[in-house]
XYZ file of C-alpha atoms in Angstrom:
253
model
C -19.397 0.395 53.009
C -17.432 -3.036 52.479
C -18.818 -6.415 52.715
C -17.740 -7.777 55.828
C -14.945 -10.272 55.517
C -16.473 -13.072 56.550
C -19.443 -12.403 54.147
C -20.025 -15.346 52.401
C -20.848 -13.915 49.389
C -16.764 -13.107 49.308
C -15.934 -16.518 49.567
C -18.590 -17.877 47.199
C -17.227 -18.467 43.574
C -17.979 -16.439 40.873
C -20.986 -17.430 38.210
C -20.257 -17.266 35.029
C -19.868 -13.609 32.782
C -17.388 -11.700 31.795
C -13.503 -11.358 33.108
C -13.360 -9.133 36.245
C -11.817 -5.356 35.061
C -9.788 -4.396 37.941
C -7.831 -1.274 37.686
C -4.805 -0.903 39.553
C -3.892 2.600 40.355
C -1.023 3.850 43.315
C 0.030 7.846 43.938
C -2.661 10.301 43.350
C -0.558 13.914 42.936
C 2.536 15.219 41.154
C 3.811 12.849 38.381
C 5.832 15.533 37.747
C 9.368 13.547 39.278
C 7.730 9.414 38.374
C 10.055 6.888 36.658
C 7.751 3.994 37.909
C 5.134 5.673 36.275
C 3.083 5.625 39.870
C 0.981 8.325 40.156
C -1.975 10.206 38.383
C -3.308 13.803 39.184
C -5.891 14.035 40.415
C -7.121 15.751 37.258
C -6.753 12.421 34.675
C -8.313 10.377 37.892
C -11.210 12.497 37.295
C -11.247 12.281 33.576
C -10.902 8.677 33.906
C -13.694 7.376 36.467
C -15.757 10.141 34.313
C -15.153 7.356 31.183
C -16.372 4.777 32.977
C -19.592 6.255 34.734
C -20.781 8.264 31.095
C -20.112 3.735 29.467
C -22.698 3.431 32.836
C -19.783 1.943 34.411
C -18.843 2.176 38.196
C -15.692 1.693 40.180
C -16.455 -0.089 43.218
C -14.455 -2.046 45.678
C -12.978 -5.972 45.611
C -15.129 -7.118 47.621
C -18.172 -5.099 46.375
C -17.068 -6.377 43.189
C -16.462 -10.371 44.041
C -20.213 -9.888 46.157
C -21.877 -8.819 43.166
C -20.387 -11.976 40.725
C -21.000 -14.117 43.201
C -24.566 -13.648 42.598
C -24.710 -12.955 39.073
C -24.406 -9.962 39.121
C -22.054 -6.478 38.401
C -21.074 -6.234 34.756
C -22.425 -3.365 35.205
C -18.738 -2.582 37.880
C -15.366 -2.714 37.802
C -12.442 -2.940 40.313
C -10.650 0.303 41.425
C -7.091 -0.622 43.695
C -5.128 1.664 45.499
C -1.465 -0.470 46.421
C 0.834 1.058 48.970
C -1.241 3.551 51.140
C 0.569 7.114 49.917
C -0.798 9.792 52.111
C -2.384 11.532 49.199
C -5.389 9.091 48.469
C -6.786 10.851 51.203
C -6.002 14.325 49.792
C -6.318 13.745 46.346
C -8.164 10.593 45.237
C -11.209 10.347 47.883
C -12.779 13.068 47.065
C -12.471 12.436 43.029
C -14.031 9.030 44.316
C -16.668 10.838 46.099
C -17.289 12.927 42.953
C -18.266 10.054 40.926
C -19.701 7.538 43.449
C -16.879 5.392 43.768
C -15.268 2.908 45.457
C -12.397 1.306 46.196
C -9.759 -0.907 47.719
C -6.623 0.583 49.467
C -4.386 -1.910 49.590
C -1.583 -0.911 53.113
C 1.173 -1.490 54.717
C 0.317 -2.050 58.065
C 4.845 -2.045 58.853
C 5.410 1.321 57.206
C 2.443 3.509 58.394
C 3.117 6.611 58.940
C 6.841 5.997 56.668
C 7.551 6.568 53.090
C 8.215 3.942 49.635
C 11.595 3.444 50.964
C 11.141 0.333 48.728
C 11.866 2.339 45.290
C 15.465 3.379 44.686
C 14.598 5.813 42.274
C 12.354 8.622 42.618
C 11.182 11.305 45.556
C 9.927 9.945 49.085
C 6.412 9.568 49.634
C 4.759 9.643 52.649
C 2.339 6.977 53.070
C -1.030 6.413 55.355
C -0.934 6.959 58.849
C -2.546 4.572 61.479
C -5.172 6.897 62.202
C -4.986 7.573 58.319
C -6.002 4.164 57.807
C -8.257 4.154 60.289
C -9.948 7.794 57.953
C -9.971 5.997 54.884
C -11.995 2.957 56.336
C -14.354 4.645 58.048
C -14.382 7.138 54.359
C -16.326 3.725 53.635
C -12.928 2.753 51.331
C -11.996 -1.524 51.902
C -8.555 -1.780 53.523
C -6.380 -4.289 51.969
C -2.990 -5.838 53.229
C 0.179 -4.971 50.520
C 2.392 -7.487 53.386
C 4.120 -5.817 56.324
C 6.563 -4.122 54.196
C 6.745 -4.613 50.588
C 8.925 -7.642 50.032
C 9.381 -9.868 46.968
C 7.363 -12.878 48.267
C 9.036 -15.261 45.712
C 12.472 -14.316 47.373
C 11.177 -14.096 51.232
C 12.245 -16.830 53.327
C 9.039 -19.023 55.804
C 9.298 -16.509 58.875
C 9.513 -13.356 56.390
C 6.571 -15.105 54.196
C 4.287 -15.959 57.038
C 4.650 -12.089 58.525
C 4.148 -10.820 54.846
C 0.509 -12.303 55.250
C -0.594 -13.135 58.001
C 0.973 -11.076 60.796
C 0.511 -7.724 58.469
C -3.516 -9.427 58.288
C -3.687 -9.742 62.811
C -1.995 -6.167 62.833
C -4.784 -4.976 59.828
C -7.249 -6.591 62.362
C -6.320 -4.979 65.725
C -6.446 -1.730 63.729
C -9.455 -0.978 61.957
C -11.073 -3.687 63.956
C -12.157 -6.182 60.812
C -9.252 -8.605 59.357
C -8.912 -7.571 55.911
C -10.332 -10.001 52.930
C -7.958 -8.710 50.135
C -4.510 -9.082 50.358
C -2.198 -8.098 47.295
C 1.215 -9.106 45.756
C 4.150 -6.123 46.012
C 5.887 -5.813 42.463
C 2.783 -8.527 41.339
C 5.172 -10.985 42.323
C 4.125 -14.305 42.825
C 4.488 -17.733 42.878
C 2.409 -21.298 43.584
C 3.670 -21.531 47.769
C 3.336 -16.979 48.087
C -0.381 -18.128 46.900
C -1.049 -21.070 49.821
C 0.818 -18.730 52.034
C -1.804 -15.862 51.037
C -4.981 -18.805 50.976
C -4.189 -19.890 53.986
C -3.225 -16.737 56.101
C -7.623 -16.203 55.731
C -7.400 -14.493 52.606
C -10.929 -14.692 50.545
C -9.293 -13.259 47.919
C -5.703 -11.612 46.158
C -4.779 -8.986 44.031
C -1.621 -9.357 40.926
C -1.436 -7.935 38.259
C -0.446 -10.755 35.392
C -0.725 -14.174 37.373
C 0.144 -16.341 34.213
C -1.174 -20.035 35.079
C -1.378 -19.302 38.378
C -4.445 -17.132 37.894
C -7.596 -17.552 40.448
C -9.209 -16.015 43.123
C -5.844 -15.242 45.039
C -4.387 -14.582 42.465
C -6.743 -11.492 40.179
C -5.237 -10.202 36.629
C -5.229 -6.388 37.311
C -4.378 -2.965 34.411
C -2.132 -0.527 35.226
C -3.151 2.683 35.278
C -1.426 5.246 34.806
C -1.506 9.253 33.742
C -0.756 8.271 29.765
C -3.625 6.892 30.111
C -6.019 9.312 28.542
C -9.773 7.839 26.736
C -8.139 6.312 23.359
C -6.105 4.297 25.976
C -8.347 3.440 28.552
C -10.266 1.995 26.421
C -8.361 -0.291 24.162
C -6.906 -1.483 27.815
C -10.543 -1.568 28.638
C -11.372 -4.363 26.137
C -8.107 -5.700 25.488
C -8.449 -6.815 29.377
C -11.412 -8.666 29.485
C -10.738 -10.226 26.228
C -7.716 -11.442 27.053
C -9.018 -12.775 30.690
C -10.966 -15.386 30.990
C -13.121 -15.631 34.410
C -12.211 -16.514 37.604
C -13.786 -19.160 39.517
C -12.560 -20.538 42.751
C -10.822 -24.506 41.524
C -13.279 -27.566 42.205
């Protein structure tokens, strides 16, 4: 199970060590019509997780990864994140995660529960988890985080929308699951100082980005996109290059 939101372990400064490796997934299903390259098949996910396991690495939620690193442990852990909260997470991704004894963090959109990926102008409509689906994932030990309320670019949001997408989504998820989420994930991976500050002030212990640049830190953690084309060789290169070019993340003094 994920560590409680208010656990001091999650909020403690990450101790020196290798840079965190966090894999970014989205949908698990049929990638035939996939213009954004966000879908992996269950078979590909199975092989990718198997690749990690054969190297002595285990995929876990962000809460577990950050808590372990705060204790000076967790060098054998990698973070697994799934953005958007697609309905196929329960039917396709979760069985594969269980097969490899892996955990994960699922970033959902509480303002679009039961809807679809209407923010994507191209490609097929993909169904999103309902409220019951999110609760089921949480009951299975999956960490639930916020991906904003409705999947908007926070760098273009006015003050009211920014508060709604960060603080508002956290409140809705707390009511839905019974626990306020510890983590946030920036829609589209876009962020600026104003967005990072809003996420921190909303009470999140950490936040995931893609390539945050100089804004990198506990509230803008970098991740590596993992897709259908990531076979063993590509996965090896992404893992090695990511860890080589990222410095360990520490809380600003």
